[in-house]
Amino acid sequence: MVDEPGRLMRAEIAEQPAVLAAAVAARDGVAGVAARVAAAAPRFALFAARGSSDHAALYAKYLAEVLLRLPSGLVSPSTTTLYGARPDLSGVLYVTVSQSGGSPDLIEATRAAREQGALTVAVTNTPGSPLAEAAELSVDIGAGAELAVAATKTYSATLLALYHLIDAVRGGNGEAVADLGALAEKTLADSAGSVAEAVGRLRFVDRMVTTGRGYSSATAAEAALKLAETSYLSARSYSGADLLHGPVAAVDADTAVLAITSRGAGGAALRPVLSAVRDSGAEVVAVGSAAGETGAAVRIAVPECAEEVAPILEVLPVQQLALGLSLARGGNPDQPRGLRKVTRTR
């Protein structure tokens, strides 16, 4: 019997409310790591990751800079693995994010960072992985086994794990995510009709731009990856600010734009961007708690929550859209060509 296309991805998208609710209940598990980080009082934070985890790291960078007021950056692991760079990392918090915990470049870069004086933390869905062993401290994502190639529940659970860690470092109590499981369930249920409409309008599109501002920049980046790997779309992600600095000239009536816009500073800053792309004739689909306030052709609403946790909800209809488009275009998102669940790079 031939397996139903998209069965694994669909099932794992649906698991997310329960996964997130369980992670909220287990938030105290990060307390020890957070206490070590707070006591170290780092002068800078660096985040290392690849693929979907790199988008989670971008989200964490915003969290660290906004909530902790801690200067932060994204690591290029190849500076260590290919070029042998060994910068002085004393006083630096070095967080490596990897669902599998098995990528050789991330393991090597984490070991090197620890040798160079950084306080290293592995955030992984595989607690006994080589990455968790390489780092001084580790945080369990707790999403359970993920079988689909396209990351869904591990991505949203990674965002939540990073939020819990950074919120605990600042002495927070997790109040902003207390009802996240129920909000995730509502998001998936309420967005289904609008997602189906978006699939109908976008199924023949070949070129897509995804965009967001602030925290939602991470969701836009993840959206482009999901659409590329499941539907083979030529999808490119831009910060809304960067989009106006030139690339908007390439947006026209043959381009679809997926805009991630939730209420808050980021969503407000995206409004002039949406005006510009609408004026170009592009088909615009908006996702987020501020989607209803846009002039988009399709508006996929997400329940309102604190802006800093909105990416955990925003990505859910994006995953549904990627699944639906893949199937509508005759693909099978569970078997994307040329991809494996664990990618090993150096």
mmCIF file of C-alpha atoms in Angstrom:
data_model
loop_
_atom_site.group_PDB
_atom_site.id
_atom_site.type_symbol
_atom_site.label_atom_id
_atom_site.label_comp_id
_atom_site.label_asym_id
_atom_site.label_seq_id
_atom_site.Cartn_x
_atom_site.Cartn_y
_atom_site.Cartn_z
ATOM 1 C CA MET A 1 0.000 0.000 0.000
ATOM 2 C CA VAL A 2 1.357 3.404 -1.018
ATOM 3 C CA ASP A 3 1.639 5.797 1.923
ATOM 4 C CA GLU A 4 -0.668 8.820 1.787
ATOM 5 C CA PRO A 5 1.315 11.886 0.642
ATOM 6 C CA GLY A 6 1.844 14.347 3.456
ATOM 7 C CA ARG A 7 0.582 12.006 6.172
ATOM 8 C CA LEU A 8 3.582 12.498 8.439
ATOM 9 C CA MET A 9 3.758 16.270 8.065
ATOM 10 C CA ARG A 10 0.013 16.622 8.622
ATOM 11 C CA ALA A 11 0.122 14.487 11.767
ATOM 12 C CA GLU A 12 3.075 16.378 13.238
ATOM 13 C CA ILE A 13 1.501 19.764 12.533
ATOM 14 C CA ALA A 14 -1.556 18.552 14.432
ATOM 15 C CA GLU A 15 0.565 17.391 17.399
ATOM 16 C CA GLN A 16 1.827 20.878 18.165
ATOM 17 C CA PRO A 17 -0.846 22.073 20.611
ATOM 18 C CA ALA A 18 -0.136 19.062 22.835
ATOM 19 C CA VAL A 19 3.642 19.374 22.406
ATOM 20 C CA LEU A 20 3.584 23.063 23.312
ATOM 21 C CA ALA A 21 1.242 22.552 26.269
ATOM 22 C CA ALA A 22 3.549 19.844 27.634
ATOM 23 C CA ALA A 23 6.580 22.102 27.193
ATOM 24 C CA VAL A 24 4.841 24.912 29.075
ATOM 25 C CA ALA A 25 4.113 22.515 31.933
ATOM 26 C CA ALA A 26 7.780 21.472 31.997
ATOM 27 C CA ARG A 27 9.258 24.997 31.828
ATOM 28 C CA ASP A 28 10.992 24.629 35.202
ATOM 29 C CA GLY A 29 13.386 22.242 33.483
ATOM 30 C CA VAL A 30 15.376 25.218 32.187
ATOM 31 C CA ALA A 31 15.730 26.850 35.600
ATOM 32 C CA GLY A 32 19.173 25.414 36.363
ATOM 33 C CA VAL A 33 20.604 26.406 32.989
ATOM 34 C CA ALA A 34 19.056 29.870 33.232
ATOM 35 C CA ALA A 35 20.539 30.368 36.711
ATOM 36 C CA ARG A 36 24.017 29.483 35.410
ATOM 37 C CA VAL A 37 23.632 31.939 32.529
ATOM 38 C CA ALA A 38 22.361 34.725 34.781
ATOM 39 C CA ALA A 39 25.201 34.168 37.250
ATOM 40 C CA ALA A 40 27.763 34.327 34.433
ATOM 41 C CA ALA A 41 26.433 37.769 33.402
ATOM 42 C CA PRO A 42 27.650 37.397 29.790
ATOM 43 C CA ARG A 43 28.751 40.487 27.884
ATOM 44 C CA PHE A 44 27.550 39.127 24.540
ATOM 45 C CA ALA A 45 25.457 36.248 23.161
ATOM 46 C CA LEU A 46 26.186 34.210 20.042
ATOM 47 C CA PHE A 47 23.750 31.756 18.432
ATOM 48 C CA ALA A 48 24.900 28.956 16.123
ATOM 49 C CA ALA A 49 22.531 26.871 13.993
ATOM 50 C CA ARG A 50 21.688 25.589 10.516
ATOM 51 C CA GLY A 51 18.442 25.273 8.514
ATOM 52 C CA SER A 52 15.183 25.744 10.423
ATOM 53 C CA SER A 53 17.173 25.983 13.641
ATOM 54 C CA ASP A 54 18.948 29.026 12.211
ATOM 55 C CA HIS A 55 15.585 30.774 12.006
ATOM 56 C CA ALA A 56 14.911 29.816 15.612
ATOM 57 C CA ALA A 57 18.316 31.307 16.446
ATOM 58 C CA LEU A 58 17.311 34.553 14.723
ATOM 59 C CA TYR A 59 14.230 34.620 16.950
ATOM 60 C CA ALA A 60 16.418 34.044 20.007
ATOM 61 C CA LYS A 61 18.692 36.890 18.922
ATOM 62 C CA TYR A 62 15.720 39.263 19.037
ATOM 63 C CA LEU A 63 14.696 37.881 22.431
ATOM 64 C CA ALA A 64 18.170 38.354 23.885
ATOM 65 C CA GLU A 65 18.590 41.868 22.536
ATOM 66 C CA VAL A 66 15.100 43.087 23.468
ATOM 67 C CA LEU A 67 14.311 41.200 26.683
ATOM 68 C CA LEU A 68 17.836 40.864 28.117
ATOM 69 C CA ARG A 69 19.311 43.986 26.487
ATOM 70 C CA LEU A 70 22.246 41.757 25.614
ATOM 71 C CA PRO A 71 24.168 42.429 22.372
ATOM 72 C CA SER A 72 23.779 39.312 20.220
ATOM 73 C CA GLY A 73 24.868 37.832 16.922
ATOM 74 C CA LEU A 74 24.503 34.815 14.645
ATOM 75 C CA VAL A 75 27.553 32.589 14.224
ATOM 76 C CA SER A 76 29.092 31.457 10.935
ATOM 77 C CA PRO A 77 30.307 27.964 11.969
ATOM 78 C CA SER A 78 32.582 27.741 8.921
ATOM 79 C CA THR A 79 34.884 30.401 10.382
ATOM 80 C CA THR A 80 35.800 27.726 12.914
ATOM 81 C CA THR A 81 35.466 24.532 10.869
ATOM 82 C CA LEU A 82 36.920 25.668 7.540
ATOM 83 C CA TYR A 83 39.163 28.586 8.468
ATOM 84 C CA GLY A 84 40.284 27.540 11.925
ATOM 85 C CA ALA A 85 39.416 30.859 13.576
ATOM 86 C CA ARG A 86 39.640 30.794 17.366
ATOM 87 C CA PRO A 87 38.442 34.180 18.698
ATOM 88 C CA ASP A 88 38.568 34.974 22.393
ATOM 89 C CA LEU A 89 35.078 34.124 23.671
ATOM 90 C CA SER A 90 35.570 34.758 27.373
ATOM 91 C CA GLY A 91 32.449 36.298 28.843
ATOM 92 C CA VAL A 92 30.327 35.170 25.871
ATOM 93 C CA LEU A 93 27.161 33.073 25.998
ATOM 94 C CA TYR A 94 27.326 30.628 23.066
ATOM 95 C CA VAL A 95 24.019 28.892 22.305
ATOM 96 C CA THR A 96 23.942 26.154 19.675
ATOM 97 C CA VAL A 97 20.515 25.206 18.338
ATOM 98 C CA SER A 98 20.084 21.859 16.584
ATOM 99 C CA GLN A 99 17.064 19.581 16.543
ATOM 100 C CA SER A 100 19.162 16.472 15.894
ATOM 101 C CA GLY A 101 22.290 17.524 17.744
ATOM 102 C CA GLY A 102 24.269 15.646 15.113
ATOM 103 C CA SER A 103 25.642 18.214 12.655
ATOM 104 C CA PRO A 104 29.449 17.923 12.667
ATOM 105 C CA ASP A 105 30.101 21.621 12.070
ATOM 106 C CA LEU A 106 27.928 22.693 14.994
ATOM 107 C CA ILE A 107 29.544 20.135 17.278
ATOM 108 C CA GLU A 108 33.046 21.250 16.305
ATOM 109 C CA ALA A 109 32.176 24.939 16.623
ATOM 110 C CA THR A 110 30.647 24.378 20.065
ATOM 111 C CA ARG A 111 33.706 22.500 21.311
ATOM 112 C CA ALA A 112 35.946 25.282 20.029
ATOM 113 C CA ALA A 113 33.790 27.962 21.655
ATOM 114 C CA ARG A 114 33.987 26.155 24.987
ATOM 115 C CA GLU A 115 37.781 25.890 24.676
ATOM 116 C CA GLN A 116 37.928 29.619 23.956
ATOM 117 C CA GLY A 117 36.135 30.525 27.180
ATOM 118 C CA ALA A 118 32.463 30.742 26.194
ATOM 119 C CA LEU A 119 29.643 29.451 28.364
ATOM 120 C CA THR A 120 28.140 26.943 25.933
ATOM 121 C CA VAL A 121 24.496 25.846 25.872
ATOM 122 C CA ALA A 122 23.061 23.228 23.495
ATOM 123 C CA VAL A 123 19.357 23.495 22.675
ATOM 124 C CA THR A 124 18.439 20.181 21.079
ATOM 125 C CA ASN A 125 15.645 17.654 20.683
ATOM 126 C CA THR A 126 18.119 14.824 21.304
ATOM 127 C CA PRO A 127 19.400 15.165 24.901
ATOM 128 C CA GLY A 128 22.065 12.462 24.561
ATOM 129 C CA SER A 129 23.401 13.785 21.250
ATOM 130 C CA PRO A 130 27.059 14.616 20.534
ATOM 131 C CA LEU A 131 26.129 18.308 20.605
ATOM 132 C CA ALA A 132 24.643 18.037 24.095
ATOM 133 C CA GLU A 133 27.830 16.312 25.225
ATOM 134 C CA ALA A 134 30.028 18.968 23.609
ATOM 135 C CA ALA A 135 28.308 21.858 25.390
ATOM 136 C CA GLU A 136 28.666 22.657 29.079
ATOM 137 C CA LEU A 137 24.889 23.008 29.521
ATOM 138 C CA SER A 138 21.912 21.725 27.558
ATOM 139 C CA VAL A 139 18.183 22.394 27.144
ATOM 140 C CA ASP A 140 15.825 19.664 25.941
ATOM 141 C CA ILE A 141 13.374 20.865 23.268
ATOM 142 C CA GLY A 142 11.041 18.017 24.231
ATOM 143 C CA ALA A 143 9.127 17.677 20.960
ATOM 144 C CA GLY A 144 9.410 13.895 20.736
ATOM 145 C CA ALA A 145 10.481 11.989 17.622
ATOM 146 C CA GLU A 146 9.796 13.833 14.375
ATOM 147 C CA LEU A 147 9.489 11.594 11.300
ATOM 148 C CA ALA A 148 8.608 14.064 8.550
ATOM 149 C CA VAL A 149 11.612 15.589 6.772
ATOM 150 C CA ALA A 150 10.155 19.102 7.032
ATOM 151 C CA ALA A 151 10.518 20.349 10.602
ATOM 152 C CA THR A 152 7.199 21.399 12.136
ATOM 153 C CA LYS A 153 6.710 20.470 15.784
ATOM 154 C CA THR A 154 10.442 20.566 16.478
ATOM 155 C CA TYR A 155 10.599 24.116 15.105
ATOM 156 C CA SER A 156 7.764 25.533 17.210
ATOM 157 C CA ALA A 157 9.006 23.652 20.279
ATOM 158 C CA THR A 158 12.498 25.050 19.696
ATOM 159 C CA LEU A 159 11.102 28.582 19.685
ATOM 160 C CA LEU A 160 9.339 27.874 22.961
ATOM 161 C CA ALA A 161 12.456 26.331 24.538
ATOM 162 C CA LEU A 162 14.468 29.418 23.606
ATOM 163 C CA TYR A 163 11.776 31.703 24.969
ATOM 164 C CA HIS A 164 11.631 29.753 28.235
ATOM 165 C CA LEU A 165 15.414 29.961 28.588
ATOM 166 C CA ILE A 166 15.693 33.686 27.932
ATOM 167 C CA ASP A 167 12.586 34.512 29.969
ATOM 168 C CA ALA A 168 13.998 32.546 32.903
ATOM 169 C CA VAL A 169 17.368 34.314 32.620
ATOM 170 C CA ARG A 170 15.576 37.657 33.061
ATOM 171 C CA GLY A 171 13.614 36.271 36.033
ATOM 172 C CA GLY A 172 10.318 35.851 34.193
ATOM 173 C CA ASN A 173 7.596 33.379 35.143
ATOM 174 C CA GLY A 174 6.465 32.271 31.681
ATOM 175 C CA GLU A 175 3.180 34.137 31.958
ATOM 176 C CA ALA A 176 3.161 35.106 28.263
ATOM 177 C CA VAL A 177 3.063 31.449 27.161
ATOM 178 C CA ALA A 178 0.829 30.018 29.901
ATOM 179 C CA ASP A 179 -2.066 29.354 27.470
ATOM 180 C CA LEU A 180 0.072 28.570 24.436
ATOM 181 C CA GLY A 181 -1.259 25.048 23.907
ATOM 182 C CA ALA A 182 -4.858 26.260 23.734
ATOM 183 C CA LEU A 183 -3.891 29.192 21.500
ATOM 184 C CA ALA A 184 -2.059 26.826 19.150
ATOM 185 C CA GLU A 185 -5.119 24.587 18.917
ATOM 186 C CA LYS A 186 -7.303 27.605 18.132
ATOM 187 C CA THR A 187 -4.820 28.836 15.541
ATOM 188 C CA LEU A 188 -4.811 25.562 13.627
ATOM 189 C CA ALA A 189 -8.598 25.212 13.727
ATOM 190 C CA ASP A 190 -9.510 28.796 12.897
ATOM 191 C CA SER A 191 -6.971 29.273 10.106
ATOM 192 C CA ALA A 192 -7.860 26.144 8.112
ATOM 193 C CA GLY A 193 -10.403 27.866 5.848
ATOM 194 C CA SER A 194 -8.167 30.846 5.056
ATOM 195 C CA VAL A 195 -5.203 28.560 4.426
ATOM 196 C CA ALA A 196 -7.283 26.556 1.946
ATOM 197 C CA GLU A 197 -8.215 29.799 0.176
ATOM 198 C CA ALA A 198 -4.544 30.803 0.017
ATOM 199 C CA VAL A 199 -3.611 27.400 -1.425
ATOM 200 C CA GLY A 200 -6.210 27.875 -4.167
ATOM 201 C CA ARG A 201 -4.840 31.288 -5.074
ATOM 202 C CA LEU A 202 -1.148 30.389 -4.893
ATOM 203 C CA ARG A 203 -0.976 26.867 -6.300
ATOM 204 C CA PHE A 204 0.329 28.018 -9.693
ATOM 205 C CA VAL A 205 2.751 30.640 -8.386
ATOM 206 C CA ASP A 206 6.426 30.031 -9.134
ATOM 207 C CA ARG A 207 7.998 32.989 -7.338
ATOM 208 C CA MET A 208 7.327 34.119 -3.810
ATOM 209 C CA VAL A 209 8.738 36.658 -1.374
ATOM 210 C CA THR A 210 8.213 36.282 2.352
ATOM 211 C CA THR A 211 8.625 39.221 4.686
ATOM 212 C CA GLY A 212 8.250 40.342 8.288
ATOM 213 C CA ARG A 213 9.725 42.783 10.777
ATOM 214 C CA GLY A 214 11.164 42.265 14.227
ATOM 215 C CA TYR A 215 10.396 38.922 15.827
ATOM 216 C CA SER A 216 8.368 37.944 12.757
ATOM 217 C CA SER A 217 11.473 38.088 10.556
ATOM 218 C CA ALA A 218 12.239 34.593 11.831
ATOM 219 C CA THR A 219 8.802 33.334 10.729
ATOM 220 C CA ALA A 220 9.268 34.859 7.281
ATOM 221 C CA ALA A 221 12.623 33.088 6.923
ATOM 222 C CA GLU A 222 11.141 29.769 8.038
ATOM 223 C CA ALA A 223 8.214 30.243 5.630
ATOM 224 C CA ALA A 224 10.554 30.636 2.662
ATOM 225 C CA LEU A 225 12.415 27.462 3.608
ATOM 226 C CA LYS A 226 9.228 25.450 4.092
ATOM 227 C CA LEU A 227 7.803 26.557 0.732
ATOM 228 C CA ALA A 228 11.064 25.829 -1.066
ATOM 229 C CA GLU A 229 11.627 22.383 0.418
ATOM 230 C CA THR A 230 8.042 21.100 0.192
ATOM 231 C CA SER A 231 6.649 22.836 -2.932
ATOM 232 C CA TYR A 232 9.918 23.604 -4.772
ATOM 233 C CA LEU A 233 8.919 27.250 -5.008
ATOM 234 C CA SER A 234 11.515 29.918 -5.678
ATOM 235 C CA ALA A 235 10.949 31.586 -2.296
ATOM 236 C CA ARG A 236 13.118 34.348 -0.874
ATOM 237 C CA SER A 237 12.825 35.909 2.560
ATOM 238 C CA TYR A 238 13.549 39.557 3.343
ATOM 239 C CA SER A 239 13.153 41.694 6.388
ATOM 240 C CA GLY A 240 10.530 44.290 5.531
ATOM 241 C CA ALA A 241 13.195 46.978 5.941
ATOM 242 C CA ASP A 242 15.601 45.211 3.587
ATOM 243 C CA LEU A 243 12.831 44.597 1.060
ATOM 244 C CA LEU A 244 12.350 48.342 0.640
ATOM 245 C CA HIS A 245 16.114 48.819 0.185
ATOM 246 C CA GLY A 246 16.057 47.477 -3.358
ATOM 247 C CA PRO A 247 14.492 44.000 -3.750
ATOM 248 C CA VAL A 248 10.973 45.486 -3.886
ATOM 249 C CA ALA A 249 11.839 46.565 -7.446
ATOM 250 C CA ALA A 250 11.693 42.894 -8.467
ATOM 251 C CA VAL A 251 8.203 42.382 -6.991
ATOM 252 C CA ASP A 252 5.472 42.513 -9.642
ATOM 253 C CA ALA A 253 2.171 40.949 -10.634
ATOM 254 C CA ASP A 254 3.906 37.603 -11.197
ATOM 255 C CA THR A 255 5.169 37.529 -7.600
ATOM 256 C CA ALA A 256 3.277 36.385 -4.519
ATOM 257 C CA VAL A 257 4.119 37.948 -1.173
ATOM 258 C CA LEU A 258 3.602 36.171 2.134
ATOM 259 C CA ALA A 259 3.622 38.819 4.870
ATOM 260 C CA ILE A 260 3.947 37.880 8.530
ATOM 261 C CA THR A 261 2.339 40.639 10.560
ATOM 262 C CA SER A 262 1.312 40.526 14.203
ATOM 263 C CA ARG A 263 0.242 43.355 16.473
ATOM 264 C CA GLY A 264 3.148 45.227 17.993
ATOM 265 C CA ALA A 265 6.128 47.248 16.846
ATOM 266 C CA GLY A 266 7.096 44.795 14.096
ATOM 267 C CA GLY A 267 3.630 44.626 12.561
ATOM 268 C CA ALA A 268 3.285 48.401 12.634
ATOM 269 C CA ALA A 269 6.643 48.787 10.877
ATOM 270 C CA LEU A 270 5.538 46.381 8.122
ATOM 271 C CA ARG A 271 2.540 48.468 7.011
ATOM 272 C CA PRO A 272 4.416 50.718 4.550
ATOM 273 C CA VAL A 273 6.093 47.624 3.108
ATOM 274 C CA LEU A 274 2.717 46.038 2.400
ATOM 275 C CA SER A 275 1.516 49.242 0.749
ATOM 276 C CA ALA A 276 4.543 49.160 -1.554
ATOM 277 C CA VAL A 277 4.134 45.526 -2.609
ATOM 278 C CA ARG A 278 0.387 45.935 -3.157
ATOM 279 C CA ASP A 279 1.104 48.911 -5.410
ATOM 280 C CA SER A 280 3.376 46.648 -7.465
ATOM 281 C CA GLY A 281 0.432 44.372 -8.260
ATOM 282 C CA ALA A 282 1.684 41.402 -6.240
ATOM 283 C CA GLU A 283 -0.730 38.897 -4.730
ATOM 284 C CA VAL A 284 -0.404 39.363 -0.966
ATOM 285 C CA VAL A 285 -1.261 36.795 1.690
ATOM 286 C CA ALA A 286 -0.992 38.057 5.278
ATOM 287 C CA VAL A 287 -0.536 35.828 8.343
ATOM 288 C CA GLY A 288 -0.707 36.987 11.950
ATOM 289 C CA SER A 289 -2.812 38.765 14.538
ATOM 290 C CA ALA A 290 -2.627 41.992 12.476
ATOM 291 C CA ALA A 291 -3.494 40.270 9.175
ATOM 292 C CA GLY A 292 -7.060 41.552 9.329
ATOM 293 C CA GLU A 293 -5.774 45.123 9.324
ATOM 294 C CA THR A 294 -4.019 44.736 5.966
ATOM 295 C CA GLY A 295 -5.350 45.013 2.440
ATOM 296 C CA ALA A 296 -4.084 41.539 1.592
ATOM 297 C CA ALA A 297 -5.974 39.314 -0.848
ATOM 298 C CA VAL A 298 -6.060 36.565 1.791
ATOM 299 C CA ARG A 299 -5.811 37.266 5.515
ATOM 300 C CA ILE A 300 -4.979 34.359 7.825
ATOM 301 C CA ALA A 301 -5.718 35.471 11.362
ATOM 302 C CA VAL A 302 -3.779 34.259 14.404
ATOM 303 C CA PRO A 303 -4.886 34.874 18.019
ATOM 304 C CA GLU A 304 -3.289 37.910 19.621
ATOM 305 C CA CYS A 305 -0.602 37.320 22.239
ATOM 306 C CA ALA A 306 2.541 39.025 23.502
ATOM 307 C CA GLU A 307 4.562 40.103 20.472
ATOM 308 C CA GLU A 308 7.659 38.240 21.631
ATOM 309 C CA VAL A 309 5.878 34.873 21.507
ATOM 310 C CA ALA A 310 3.796 35.501 18.361
ATOM 311 C CA PRO A 311 6.261 33.604 16.097
ATOM 312 C CA ILE A 312 5.329 30.362 17.858
ATOM 313 C CA LEU A 313 1.737 30.787 16.665
ATOM 314 C CA GLU A 314 2.403 32.534 13.332
ATOM 315 C CA VAL A 315 4.343 29.593 11.964
ATOM 316 C CA LEU A 316 1.467 27.121 12.382
ATOM 317 C CA PRO A 317 -0.674 28.330 9.435
ATOM 318 C CA VAL A 318 2.541 28.780 7.447
ATOM 319 C CA GLN A 319 3.207 25.066 7.899
ATOM 320 C CA GLN A 320 -0.368 24.283 6.867
ATOM 321 C CA LEU A 321 0.114 26.438 3.767
ATOM 322 C CA ALA A 322 3.333 24.640 2.829
ATOM 323 C CA LEU A 323 1.632 21.265 3.249
ATOM 324 C CA GLY A 324 -1.424 22.318 1.233
ATOM 325 C CA LEU A 325 0.576 23.850 -1.606
ATOM 326 C CA SER A 326 2.818 20.821 -1.893
ATOM 327 C CA LEU A 327 -0.165 18.489 -2.205
ATOM 328 C CA ALA A 328 -2.026 20.828 -4.592
ATOM 329 C CA ARG A 329 1.026 20.939 -6.847
ATOM 330 C CA GLY A 330 1.201 17.142 -6.952
ATOM 331 C CA GLY A 331 4.052 16.724 -4.504
ATOM 332 C CA ASN A 332 4.651 14.742 -1.359
ATOM 333 C CA PRO A 333 6.114 16.895 1.430
ATOM 334 C CA ASP A 334 7.121 13.759 3.326
ATOM 335 C CA GLN A 335 9.563 12.884 0.539
ATOM 336 C CA PRO A 336 11.130 16.142 -0.687
ATOM 337 C CA ARG A 337 13.686 15.464 -3.377
ATOM 338 C CA GLY A 338 17.320 15.561 -2.369
ATOM 339 C CA LEU A 339 16.670 15.999 1.365
ATOM 340 C CA ARG A 340 17.244 13.873 4.464
ATOM 341 C CA LYS A 341 16.094 14.403 8.037
ATOM 342 C CA VAL A 342 19.611 15.039 9.341
ATOM 343 C CA THR A 343 21.937 17.147 7.197
ATOM 344 C CA ARG A 344 25.647 16.785 7.935
ATOM 345 C CA THR A 345 27.783 19.744 6.959
ATOM 346 C CA ARG A 346 31.199 21.024 7.894
#
